[in-house]
Coordinates of C-alpha atoms in Angstrom, one line a residue:
Chain U
M1 CA 0.0 0.0 0.0
S2 CA 2.7 2.5 1.0
T3 CA 4.9 1.6 -1.9
A4 CA 2.0 2.3 -4.2
S5 CA 1.3 5.7 -2.8
N6 CA 5.0 6.5 -3.0
A7 CA 5.1 5.6 -6.6
T8 CA 2.2 7.9 -7.4
A9 CA 3.8 10.6 -5.5
T10 CA 7.1 10.5 -7.4
D11 CA 5.0 10.1 -10.6
A12 CA 3.2 13.2 -9.8
A13 CA 6.4 15.0 -9.0
T14 CA 8.0 14.2 -12.3
R15 CA 4.9 15.1 -14.2
K16 CA 4.7 18.4 -12.3
D17 CA 8.1 19.3 -13.7
A18 CA 7.0 18.5 -17.1
V19 CA 4.0 20.8 -16.7
T20 CA 6.2 23.8 -15.9
T21 CA 8.4 23.2 -18.9
V22 CA 5.5 22.9 -21.5
A23 CA 3.2 25.4 -19.8
T24 CA 4.6 28.1 -22.1
M25 CA 2.6 26.7 -25.1
P26 CA -0.9 25.7 -24.1
Y27 CA -2.8 23.2 -26.1
L28 CA -6.2 24.3 -25.1
S29 CA -6.6 27.7 -23.6
V30 CA -9.7 29.3 -22.2
N31 CA -9.4 33.0 -21.8
N32 CA -11.6 34.9 -19.4
I33 CA -14.9 33.5 -20.7
E34 CA -18.3 34.6 -19.4
V35 CA -21.3 32.3 -20.0
I36 CA -24.9 33.3 -19.8
Y37 CA -27.8 30.9 -19.9
D38 CA -31.2 32.0 -21.3
H39 CA -29.8 35.5 -21.7
V40 CA -30.2 36.2 -18.0
I41 CA -28.4 33.7 -15.8
L42 CA -24.7 34.5 -15.5
V43 CA -22.9 31.2 -14.7
L44 CA -19.3 31.8 -15.5
K45 CA -17.8 35.1 -14.5
G46 CA -14.5 35.1 -16.3
V47 CA -12.9 31.7 -16.2
S48 CA -9.4 31.2 -17.6
L49 CA -7.6 27.9 -17.8
E50 CA -5.0 26.1 -19.8
V51 CA -4.4 22.5 -20.7
P52 CA -0.9 21.7 -21.9
E53 CA -0.4 19.1 -24.5
G54 CA -0.5 15.5 -23.3
K55 CA -1.5 16.4 -19.7
V56 CA -4.4 15.5 -17.5
V57 CA -5.9 18.6 -15.9
A58 CA -8.6 18.4 -13.3
L59 CA -11.4 21.0 -12.9
L60 CA -12.6 20.9 -9.3
G61 CA -15.4 22.5 -7.4
A62 CA -18.7 21.9 -5.7
N63 CA -22.1 21.5 -7.3
G64 CA -23.1 24.4 -9.4
A65 CA -19.6 25.9 -9.5
G66 CA -19.5 25.9 -13.3
K67 CA -17.4 22.8 -14.1
S68 CA -19.8 21.3 -16.5
T69 CA -20.6 24.7 -18.1
T70 CA -16.9 25.3 -18.6
L71 CA -16.5 21.9 -20.4
K72 CA -19.6 22.5 -22.5
S73 CA -18.5 25.9 -23.5
I74 CA -15.3 24.4 -24.8
S75 CA -17.1 21.6 -26.6
N76 CA -19.8 23.9 -27.8
L77 CA -22.6 21.8 -26.5
L78 CA -23.7 24.9 -24.6
R79 CA -25.8 26.3 -27.5
A80 CA -28.1 23.3 -27.3
E81 CA -28.9 24.3 -23.7
R82 CA -29.5 27.9 -24.6
G83 CA -26.3 29.0 -23.1
E84 CA -23.9 31.4 -24.7
V85 CA -20.3 32.4 -24.3
T86 CA -20.6 36.2 -24.2
K87 CA -17.1 37.2 -23.4
G88 CA -13.6 35.8 -23.8
T89 CA -12.1 33.4 -26.2
I90 CA -11.3 29.7 -26.4
E91 CA -8.4 28.5 -28.4
F92 CA -7.3 25.0 -29.4
K93 CA -3.8 24.7 -30.9
G94 CA -3.7 28.4 -31.3
Q95 CA -6.9 28.5 -33.3
R96 CA -10.2 30.2 -32.1
V97 CA -12.8 27.4 -31.7
D98 CA -15.6 29.2 -29.8
K99 CA -17.6 29.7 -33.0
L100 CA -17.3 26.2 -34.4
T101 CA -20.0 23.6 -34.4
V102 CA -19.6 20.5 -32.3
N103 CA -19.1 18.5 -35.4
Q104 CA -16.2 20.6 -36.6
L105 CA -14.7 20.5 -33.1
V106 CA -14.8 16.7 -33.0
R107 CA -13.1 16.6 -36.4
M108 CA -10.4 18.8 -34.9
G109 CA -9.9 16.3 -32.1
V110 CA -11.8 17.7 -29.2
C111 CA -14.4 15.4 -27.8
Q112 CA -16.6 15.6 -24.7
V113 CA -17.8 12.7 -22.6
M114 CA -20.9 14.0 -20.9
E115 CA -21.9 13.8 -17.3
G116 CA -24.1 10.8 -16.7
R117 CA -22.6 8.8 -19.5
H118 CA -25.4 9.4 -22.0
C119 CA -25.0 6.1 -23.9
F120 CA -27.4 5.3 -26.7
Q121 CA -29.5 2.9 -24.7
H122 CA -31.2 1.0 -27.5
L123 CA -28.0 0.6 -29.5
T124 CA -25.6 -2.3 -28.7
V125 CA -22.3 -1.5 -27.0
E126 CA -20.5 -2.0 -30.3
E127 CA -23.0 0.2 -32.2
N128 CA -22.5 2.9 -29.5
L129 CA -18.7 2.8 -30.2
L130 CA -19.2 2.9 -33.9
T131 CA -21.3 6.1 -33.7
G132 CA -18.2 7.7 -32.2
A133 CA -16.5 7.3 -35.5
F134 CA -19.3 9.2 -37.4
T135 CA -17.1 12.1 -38.2
R136 CA -14.3 10.0 -39.7
N137 CA -14.7 9.4 -43.4
V138 CA -12.3 6.5 -43.6
P139 CA -12.5 2.9 -44.9
R140 CA -14.2 0.4 -42.7
A141 CA -10.9 -1.4 -42.0
E142 CA -9.5 1.6 -40.3
I143 CA -12.6 2.0 -38.1
A144 CA -12.3 -1.7 -37.2
L145 CA -8.8 -1.0 -36.1
S146 CA -9.9 1.7 -33.8
L147 CA -12.6 -0.6 -32.5
D148 CA -10.0 -3.2 -31.7
K149 CA -8.0 -0.5 -29.9
V150 CA -11.0 0.4 -27.7
Y151 CA -11.6 -3.2 -26.9
H152 CA -7.9 -3.5 -26.0
Y153 CA -8.3 -0.7 -23.4
F154 CA -11.7 -1.9 -22.3
P155 CA -11.7 -5.7 -22.5
R156 CA -15.0 -5.7 -20.6
L157 CA -16.7 -4.0 -23.5
K158 CA -15.6 -6.7 -25.9
Q159 CA -17.5 -9.3 -23.8
R160 CA -20.6 -7.1 -23.8
R161 CA -20.4 -5.9 -27.4
G162 CA -23.7 -7.4 -28.4
S163 CA -25.9 -6.3 -25.5
L164 CA -27.9 -3.1 -25.5
A165 CA -26.1 -0.4 -23.7
G166 CA -29.1 0.3 -21.6
Y167 CA -28.7 -3.1 -19.9
T168 CA -25.1 -2.7 -19.0
S169 CA -23.9 -1.6 -15.6
G170 CA -23.0 2.0 -14.8
G171 CA -19.3 1.3 -15.0
E172 CA -19.7 -0.4 -18.4
Q173 CA -21.7 2.5 -19.6
Q174 CA -19.0 5.0 -18.5
M175 CA -16.5 2.8 -20.4
T176 CA -18.7 2.8 -23.4
A177 CA -19.0 6.6 -23.3
V178 CA -15.2 7.0 -23.1
G179 CA -14.6 4.4 -25.7
R180 CA -17.1 6.1 -28.0
A181 CA -15.2 9.3 -27.7
L182 CA -12.0 7.4 -28.4
M183 CA -13.4 6.2 -31.7
A184 CA -13.2 9.8 -33.0
Q185 CA -9.4 9.6 -32.5
P186 CA -9.5 12.7 -30.3
K187 CA -6.4 14.6 -29.2
M188 CA -8.2 16.0 -26.2
I189 CA -11.1 14.5 -24.2
L190 CA -13.3 16.6 -22.0
L191 CA -14.4 14.2 -19.3
D192 CA -17.3 15.3 -17.2
E193 CA -17.8 13.7 -13.8
P194 CA -16.6 10.2 -14.7
S195 CA -17.0 9.0 -11.1
M196 CA -20.6 9.8 -10.9
G197 CA -22.7 7.1 -9.3
L198 CA -19.9 4.5 -9.6
A199 CA -18.4 2.2 -6.9
P200 CA -14.9 3.4 -5.8
Q201 CA -13.3 0.3 -7.4
I202 CA -14.8 1.1 -10.8
V203 CA -13.8 4.7 -10.4
E204 CA -10.2 3.7 -9.9
E205 CA -10.4 1.4 -12.9
I206 CA -11.7 4.2 -15.1
F207 CA -9.1 6.6 -13.9
E208 CA -6.4 4.0 -14.5
I209 CA -7.6 3.8 -18.1
V210 CA -7.5 7.6 -18.4
R211 CA -3.9 7.5 -17.3
D212 CA -3.2 4.7 -19.7
L213 CA -4.8 6.6 -22.6
N214 CA -2.9 9.7 -21.6
G215 CA 0.4 7.9 -21.5
K216 CA 0.1 5.6 -24.5
E217 CA -2.2 7.4 -26.9
G218 CA -1.1 10.9 -25.9
V219 CA -4.6 12.1 -25.4
S220 CA -4.9 15.2 -23.2
F221 CA -7.7 15.3 -20.6
L222 CA -9.6 18.0 -19.0
L223 CA -11.8 16.4 -16.4
A224 CA -14.4 17.9 -14.2
E225 CA -14.7 16.0 -10.9
Q226 CA -16.4 16.3 -7.6
N227 CA -14.3 13.5 -6.3
T228 CA -11.4 15.8 -5.5
M229 CA -9.2 13.2 -3.9
V230 CA -9.2 10.7 -6.8
A231 CA -9.0 13.5 -9.4
L232 CA -5.9 15.0 -7.9
R233 CA -4.2 11.7 -7.6
Y234 CA -4.5 11.1 -11.4
A235 CA -4.2 14.7 -12.7
D236 CA -1.1 16.7 -13.3
Y237 CA -2.6 20.1 -12.7
G238 CA -5.8 21.4 -11.1
F239 CA -8.1 24.3 -11.2
V240 CA -10.6 25.0 -8.5
L241 CA -13.8 26.7 -9.5
E242 CA -16.2 28.4 -7.2
N243 CA -19.3 30.4 -8.1
G244 CA -18.2 30.7 -11.7
R245 CA -14.7 31.8 -11.0
V246 CA -11.3 30.1 -10.8
V247 CA -10.3 30.7 -7.2
M248 CA -7.2 28.6 -7.1
D249 CA -4.9 26.6 -9.4
G250 CA -1.7 24.7 -9.1
A251 CA 0.0 21.4 -9.6
A252 CA -2.1 18.5 -8.5
K253 CA 0.3 17.6 -5.7
E254 CA 0.3 21.1 -4.3
L255 CA -3.4 21.4 -4.4
A256 CA -3.8 18.0 -2.6
G257 CA -1.5 19.4 0.1
N258 CA -3.2 22.8 0.3
E259 CA -5.0 23.4 3.6
D260 CA -8.0 25.1 2.1
V261 CA -8.6 22.4 -0.5
K262 CA -8.2 19.9 2.2
E263 CA -10.8 21.6 4.3
F264 CA -13.3 22.5 1.6
Y265 CA -13.2 19.6 -0.7
L266 CA -11.7 16.7 1.3
G267 CA -13.4 17.5 4.5
L268 CA -10.2 17.4 6.5
S269 CA -9.5 20.3 8.9
P270 CA -6.4 20.7 11.1
G271 CA -8.2 21.8 14.3
G272 CA -10.7 18.9 14.5
R273 CA -14.4 19.7 14.4
K274 CA -15.5 23.3 14.3
S275 CA -18.8 24.9 14.9
F276 CA -20.8 25.3 11.7
R277 CA -20.9 29.1 12.3
D278 CA -17.2 29.4 12.2
V279 CA -16.8 27.3 9.2
K280 CA -19.3 29.4 7.3
H281 CA -17.7 32.6 8.3
Y282 CA -14.3 31.4 7.3
R283 CA -15.5 30.1 4.0
R284 CA -17.3 33.4 3.2
R285 CA -14.2 35.4 4.0
K286 CA -12.0 33.1 2.0
R287 CA -14.3 33.2 -1.0
W288 CA -14.3 36.9 -1.4
L289 CA -10.6 37.3 -0.8
S290 CA -9.5 34.9 -3.4
Chain P
M22 CA -62.8 -22.0 -47.0
T23 CA -62.1 -20.1 -50.3
F24 CA -64.2 -17.3 -48.9
F25 CA -62.1 -17.1 -45.7
F26 CA -58.9 -16.9 -47.7
E27 CA -60.3 -14.3 -50.0
V28 CA -61.2 -12.1 -47.0
L29 CA -57.9 -12.8 -45.3
I30 CA -55.8 -12.0 -48.4
G31 CA -57.9 -8.9 -49.1
G32 CA -57.4 -7.8 -45.5
L33 CA -53.7 -8.4 -45.6
L34 CA -53.3 -6.4 -48.8
S35 CA -55.4 -3.5 -47.5
G36 CA -53.3 -3.7 -44.3
V37 CA -50.2 -2.9 -46.4
M38 CA -51.8 0.4 -47.2
Y39 CA -52.0 1.2 -43.5
S40 CA -48.4 0.1 -43.1
L41 CA -47.3 2.6 -45.8
V42 CA -48.7 5.5 -43.7
A43 CA -47.4 4.0 -40.5
L44 CA -43.9 3.9 -42.0
G45 CA -43.8 7.7 -42.2
F46 CA -44.5 7.9 -38.5
V47 CA -42.0 5.3 -37.6
L48 CA -39.2 7.1 -39.5
I49 CA -39.6 10.3 -37.7
Y50 CA -40.3 8.7 -34.4
K51 CA -37.1 6.6 -34.7
A52 CA -34.9 9.5 -35.5
S53 CA -36.2 12.2 -33.3
G54 CA -38.4 10.5 -30.8
V55 CA -41.3 12.6 -31.9
F56 CA -44.7 11.4 -32.8
N57 CA -45.3 13.4 -36.0
F58 CA -48.9 14.4 -35.9
A59 CA -48.4 16.1 -39.2
Q60 CA -47.8 12.9 -41.1
G61 CA -51.4 12.7 -42.4
A62 CA -51.2 16.2 -43.6
M63 CA -48.0 15.4 -45.4
V64 CA -49.7 12.5 -47.1
Y65 CA -52.5 14.8 -48.3
F66 CA -50.0 17.5 -49.3
A67 CA -47.9 15.1 -51.3
A68 CA -50.9 13.6 -53.2
I69 CA -52.5 17.0 -54.0
T70 CA -49.2 18.4 -55.1
F71 CA -48.8 15.5 -57.5
V72 CA -52.3 15.9 -58.9
G73 CA -51.9 19.7 -59.1
V74 CA -48.7 19.3 -61.1
T75 CA -50.2 16.8 -63.5
E76 CA -53.1 19.2 -64.1
F77 CA -50.5 21.4 -66.0
D78 CA -50.4 18.7 -68.6
I79 CA -47.2 17.3 -67.2
S80 CA -46.7 13.6 -67.5
P81 CA -46.8 11.6 -64.2
W82 CA -43.2 10.5 -64.7
I83 CA -42.1 14.1 -64.4
A84 CA -44.7 15.0 -61.9
F85 CA -43.4 12.4 -59.5
P86 CA -39.9 13.8 -59.2
I87 CA -41.3 17.3 -59.0
S88 CA -43.5 16.4 -56.1
L89 CA -40.7 14.4 -54.5
I90 CA -38.6 17.5 -54.6
V91 CA -41.4 19.6 -53.1
M92 CA -41.8 17.1 -50.3
V93 CA -38.1 16.9 -49.5
V94 CA -37.9 20.7 -49.5
L95 CA -40.9 20.8 -47.2
G96 CA -39.2 18.4 -44.9
L97 CA -36.0 20.4 -44.9
V98 CA -37.9 23.7 -44.2
V99 CA -39.7 22.1 -41.3
E100 CA -36.5 20.9 -39.9
K101 CA -34.8 24.3 -40.2
V102 CA -37.6 26.6 -39.2
V103 CA -39.5 24.5 -36.7
L104 CA -37.3 21.8 -35.2
R105 CA -33.8 23.3 -35.1
P106 CA -34.7 26.0 -32.5
L107 CA -36.3 23.2 -30.4
V108 CA -33.3 21.0 -29.9
N109 CA -33.3 19.5 -26.4
Q110 CA -36.8 20.5 -25.6
P111 CA -39.1 18.0 -23.9
Q112 CA -40.9 15.6 -26.2
I113 CA -44.3 17.0 -25.5
T114 CA -43.1 20.4 -26.9
L115 CA -42.1 18.7 -30.1
F116 CA -45.3 16.8 -30.3
M117 CA -47.3 20.0 -29.9
V118 CA -45.3 21.6 -32.6
T119 CA -46.2 18.8 -35.0
I120 CA -49.9 19.4 -34.3
G121 CA -49.5 23.0 -35.3
L122 CA -47.5 21.8 -38.3
A123 CA -50.4 19.6 -39.3
F124 CA -52.8 22.5 -39.5
F125 CA -50.3 24.6 -41.3
I126 CA -49.5 22.0 -44.0
E127 CA -53.2 21.3 -44.5
G128 CA -53.9 25.0 -45.0
L129 CA -50.9 25.4 -47.3
A130 CA -52.0 22.5 -49.4
Q131 CA -55.5 23.9 -49.9
L132 CA -54.1 27.4 -50.5
M133 CA -51.8 26.1 -53.2
W134 CA -54.1 23.7 -55.0
G135 CA -57.6 24.5 -53.8
A136 CA -59.9 22.3 -51.7
N137 CA -61.9 20.4 -54.3
V138 CA -61.8 16.6 -54.6
R139 CA -59.7 15.3 -57.5
G140 CA -59.3 11.9 -59.0
L141 CA -55.9 10.3 -59.4
E142 CA -55.2 7.8 -62.1
L143 CA -52.1 5.7 -61.7
G144 CA -52.9 3.3 -64.5
L145 CA -53.5 0.6 -61.9
Q146 CA -57.0 -0.9 -62.0
D147 CA -58.7 -2.0 -58.9
V148 CA -59.9 -5.2 -60.5
P149 CA -59.5 -8.8 -59.6
L150 CA -56.6 -10.8 -61.1
E151 CA -58.2 -13.1 -63.7
W152 CA -56.0 -16.1 -63.4
V153 CA -56.5 -16.2 -59.6
S154 CA -60.2 -16.0 -59.9
E155 CA -60.3 -18.7 -62.6
R156 CA -58.1 -21.1 -60.7
W157 CA -59.2 -20.7 -57.1
G158 CA -62.4 -18.7 -57.4
M159 CA -60.9 -15.9 -55.3
S160 CA -60.8 -12.2 -56.2
I161 CA -57.5 -10.6 -55.4
S162 CA -57.2 -6.9 -56.5
K163 CA -54.4 -6.0 -58.9
F164 CA -54.1 -2.7 -57.3
D165 CA -53.7 -4.1 -53.8
L166 CA -51.1 -6.4 -55.0
A167 CA -49.1 -3.6 -56.6
A168 CA -49.4 -1.6 -53.5
A169 CA -48.0 -4.5 -51.5
G170 CA -45.1 -4.8 -53.8
V171 CA -44.3 -1.1 -53.5
A172 CA -44.5 -1.4 -49.7
A173 CA -42.2 -4.4 -49.6
I174 CA -39.5 -2.6 -51.6
L175 CA -39.8 0.5 -49.4
V176 CA -39.6 -1.4 -46.2
T177 CA -36.7 -3.5 -47.2
S178 CA -34.7 -0.5 -48.3
L179 CA -35.5 1.5 -45.2
A180 CA -34.7 -1.4 -42.9
L181 CA -31.3 -1.8 -44.6
L182 CA -30.8 2.0 -44.3
F183 CA -31.5 1.9 -40.6
N184 CA -29.6 -1.2 -39.6
R185 CA -26.7 -1.5 -41.9
T186 CA -25.4 2.0 -42.7
R187 CA -23.5 4.7 -40.8
I188 CA -26.3 7.2 -41.4
G189 CA -28.8 4.7 -40.1
R190 CA -26.8 4.1 -36.9
A191 CA -26.6 7.9 -36.5
L192 CA -30.3 8.2 -37.0
R193 CA -31.0 5.7 -34.2
A194 CA -28.4 7.4 -32.0
V195 CA -30.1 10.7 -32.4
A196 CA -33.5 9.1 -31.5
D197 CA -32.0 7.8 -28.3
D198 CA -30.2 10.8 -27.0
H199 CA -30.0 14.1 -28.9
Q200 CA -27.3 15.6 -26.7
A201 CA -25.0 12.6 -26.7
A202 CA -25.4 12.3 -30.5
L203 CA -24.4 16.0 -30.7
A204 CA -21.4 15.3 -28.4
V205 CA -20.0 12.6 -30.7
G206 CA -20.2 15.0 -33.6
I207 CA -23.3 13.8 -35.3
P208 CA -24.8 16.9 -37.0
L209 CA -28.4 16.9 -35.8
Q210 CA -29.6 19.2 -38.5
Q211 CA -28.3 17.1 -41.3
I212 CA -29.8 13.9 -39.8
W213 CA -33.1 15.5 -39.2
G214 CA -33.0 16.9 -42.7
I215 CA -32.5 13.4 -44.1
V216 CA -35.3 11.9 -42.0
W217 CA -37.8 14.5 -42.9
G218 CA -36.8 14.2 -46.5
V219 CA -37.3 10.4 -46.4
A220 CA -40.6 10.8 -44.5
G221 CA -41.7 13.2 -47.3
F222 CA -40.9 10.5 -49.8
V223 CA -42.9 7.9 -47.9
A224 CA -45.8 10.3 -47.6
L225 CA -45.7 10.8 -51.3
V226 CA -45.9 7.1 -52.0
A227 CA -48.7 6.6 -49.5
G228 CA -50.5 9.7 -50.8
L229 CA -50.4 8.4 -54.4
L230 CA -51.7 5.0 -53.5
W231 CA -54.4 6.2 -51.1
G232 CA -55.3 9.1 -53.4
S233 CA -55.8 6.9 -56.4
R234 CA -58.0 4.6 -54.3
N235 CA -60.2 7.1 -52.4
G236 CA -59.7 10.3 -54.5
V237 CA -57.4 13.1 -53.5
Q238 CA -59.3 15.0 -50.8
F239 CA -59.0 16.4 -47.4
A240 CA -60.1 13.1 -45.8
L241 CA -56.7 11.8 -46.8
T242 CA -55.3 13.4 -43.7
F243 CA -57.4 11.0 -41.6
V244 CA -55.7 7.9 -42.9
A245 CA -53.1 8.9 -40.4
L246 CA -55.6 7.9 -37.7
K247 CA -55.8 4.4 -39.1
A248 CA -52.0 4.2 -38.7
L249 CA -52.3 4.6 -35.0
P250 CA -53.5 1.1 -34.1
V251 CA -50.9 -0.2 -36.5
L252 CA -48.2 1.6 -34.7
I253 CA -49.4 0.5 -31.3
L254 CA -49.4 -3.1 -32.5
G255 CA -46.1 -3.1 -34.3
G256 CA -44.2 -0.7 -32.0
F257 CA -43.4 2.9 -32.7
E258 CA -39.7 2.3 -33.5
S259 CA -39.9 -0.7 -35.7
I260 CA -40.0 -0.6 -39.5
P261 CA -40.9 -4.4 -39.7
G262 CA -43.3 -3.7 -36.9
A263 CA -45.2 -1.2 -39.1
I264 CA -45.6 -3.8 -41.7
V265 CA -46.6 -6.7 -39.5
G266 CA -48.9 -4.4 -37.5
G267 CA -50.5 -3.2 -40.7
L268 CA -51.0 -6.8 -41.9
I269 CA -52.6 -7.8 -38.6
I270 CA -54.9 -4.8 -38.5
G271 CA -55.9 -5.2 -42.1
A272 CA -56.6 -8.9 -41.7
T273 CA -58.4 -8.8 -38.4
E274 CA -60.6 -5.9 -39.3
K275 CA -61.8 -7.6 -42.5
L276 CA -62.2 -11.0 -40.8
A277 CA -64.0 -9.4 -37.8
E278 CA -66.3 -7.5 -40.2
V279 CA -67.2 -10.7 -42.0
Y280 CA -67.5 -13.2 -39.2
I281 CA -68.3 -11.2 -36.0
G282 CA -70.0 -8.3 -37.8
P283 CA -73.3 -10.0 -38.5
M284 CA -73.7 -10.9 -34.8
V285 CA -73.7 -7.3 -33.7
G286 CA -75.3 -5.8 -36.8
G287 CA -72.2 -5.1 -38.8
G288 CA -70.1 -2.0 -39.2
I289 CA -67.3 -3.0 -36.8
E290 CA -64.5 -2.5 -39.3
G291 CA -64.3 1.1 -38.3
W292 CA -63.6 0.6 -34.6
F293 CA -62.3 -3.0 -34.3
P294 CA -58.6 -2.0 -34.9
Y295 CA -58.7 0.6 -32.1
M296 CA -60.1 -2.0 -29.7
L297 CA -57.4 -4.4 -30.7
A298 CA -54.8 -1.7 -30.1
L299 CA -56.3 -0.9 -26.7
V300 CA -56.1 -4.6 -25.6
F301 CA -52.5 -4.6 -26.9
L302 CA -51.6 -1.6 -24.9
L303 CA -52.6 -3.5 -21.8
V304 CA -50.7 -6.6 -22.6
R305 CA -47.6 -5.3 -24.4
P306 CA -47.3 -1.5 -24.4
E307 CA -44.1 -1.4 -26.5
G308 CA -45.8 -3.3 -29.3
L309 CA -44.7 -6.5 -31.1
F310 CA -41.4 -5.2 -32.4
G311 CA -41.0 -2.0 -30.4
E312 CA -37.9 -1.2 -28.4
K313 CA -38.0 -2.7 -25.0
I314 CA -38.6 -0.1 -22.4
I315 CA -35.3 -0.3 -20.6
R316 CA -35.7 -0.1 -16.8
R317 CA -32.8 -0.5 -14.5
V318 CA -33.1 -0.9 -10.8

């Protein structure tokens, strides 16, 4: 157990160094965006973040902080929910992408895996995966190759390839959703809340695959997570969102060691239990200072 | 016994006509999860457009592609103007929209071509096949047989489209989950455009066959109502279901009329299919071939 945690610690340390060296040329950069839903509801109030090439970046925060909205404004799924990026820019590989359609963006290599899996319930697992290759106009053989690759990463899906996705377990559905995104041969996956409703063991399994994909396929990840502890363990870098603003960012290891993060998101506080009133006051002060 | 088979075959063949209308519903339901109330209006619009065009002394062979283009354009316009702004809205909203659309299309059809009843001659006579009546003493309509042939071709090609092609898979994906389909890069607009275009084509075929049998008149919009029990029996998502449902409805309504009818004073053909559908709803709400309602606990 202890050796394992040591290994991850050194891992994170080396990756942290890597972050600082490549941070000069961001792969994906979100610059001070403001998002308004239904023309009236201001959800993001100037969010900026960067994802370097080949890194895993975590987006942390409580319910309603704006994590999903941030991901959706990058993937341009926002418009379908009557949301709109009113200020700021989003760039991928140095190119403005905030006015593109989802289809164009997927072709460029940015693919979102939505919160709550969203598998096509009445399609088989394999058909689900094949829909992911919709944007690729390549011969069938090449698509079959990608399919094999997905089955290589998710052997469980191969066993269940013929069953309707609606009848598979939550973990299998999450794998199907990630696998489906992989079929588009993405360079960057926006992963929204992969741990939602899954047993801790399955969560670990999925994050292991994320790490694998990141290492072997060179796919960059931006993942929104409420499960701060797990996310920081697998990420290189993290951003903390609160009320539609980025209130903190840093290397994953630093964030995991940060007293405030520990208290707010991991439920650990140095002075044992405090009265609710104190906590509230402290949090309020902290929130406006940051 | 010969009489029984004559009724049965006549019923099955007329059932095919219901299937043709039901197909249009299935297409749109499959791809957008919307029950398209305007399908009947589209059938009427297609038939009257065809007749209207032929009235300019244009041969039917040219009138057909012209009306096809009109129907496809209508479908594309509906998608662009009506459906596109409603992505991700609840199903009931979309359903209400199609009701409005039905009124609009009916009005548009009458505005363009007038409201009077016209005849439609396809060159297919509704007369019995001679060799069949000579050999077995049964009368099987030539017209019905031709309609069945057309339906068979349509169904086979649509089933292949849905189950074997990339576009078909995308269509089913869109039906299941708009948002997820969008997220994997399936352009909803394009898909819906295709579906409404194909639905327009099916409406045209159904409109021509029904129109040549009953005359092209406003009452064509009501054939859509006959498609309802077919859909309930066959399942809303299934193309083969539409066919099997149509056959069952056609056969049972004719047989019921002939054998049960006299006991209750006749005239049960009109309501028997609906009763059958009602019973079916109690026993198997998803229909014979419909997608299983997936419940996970």
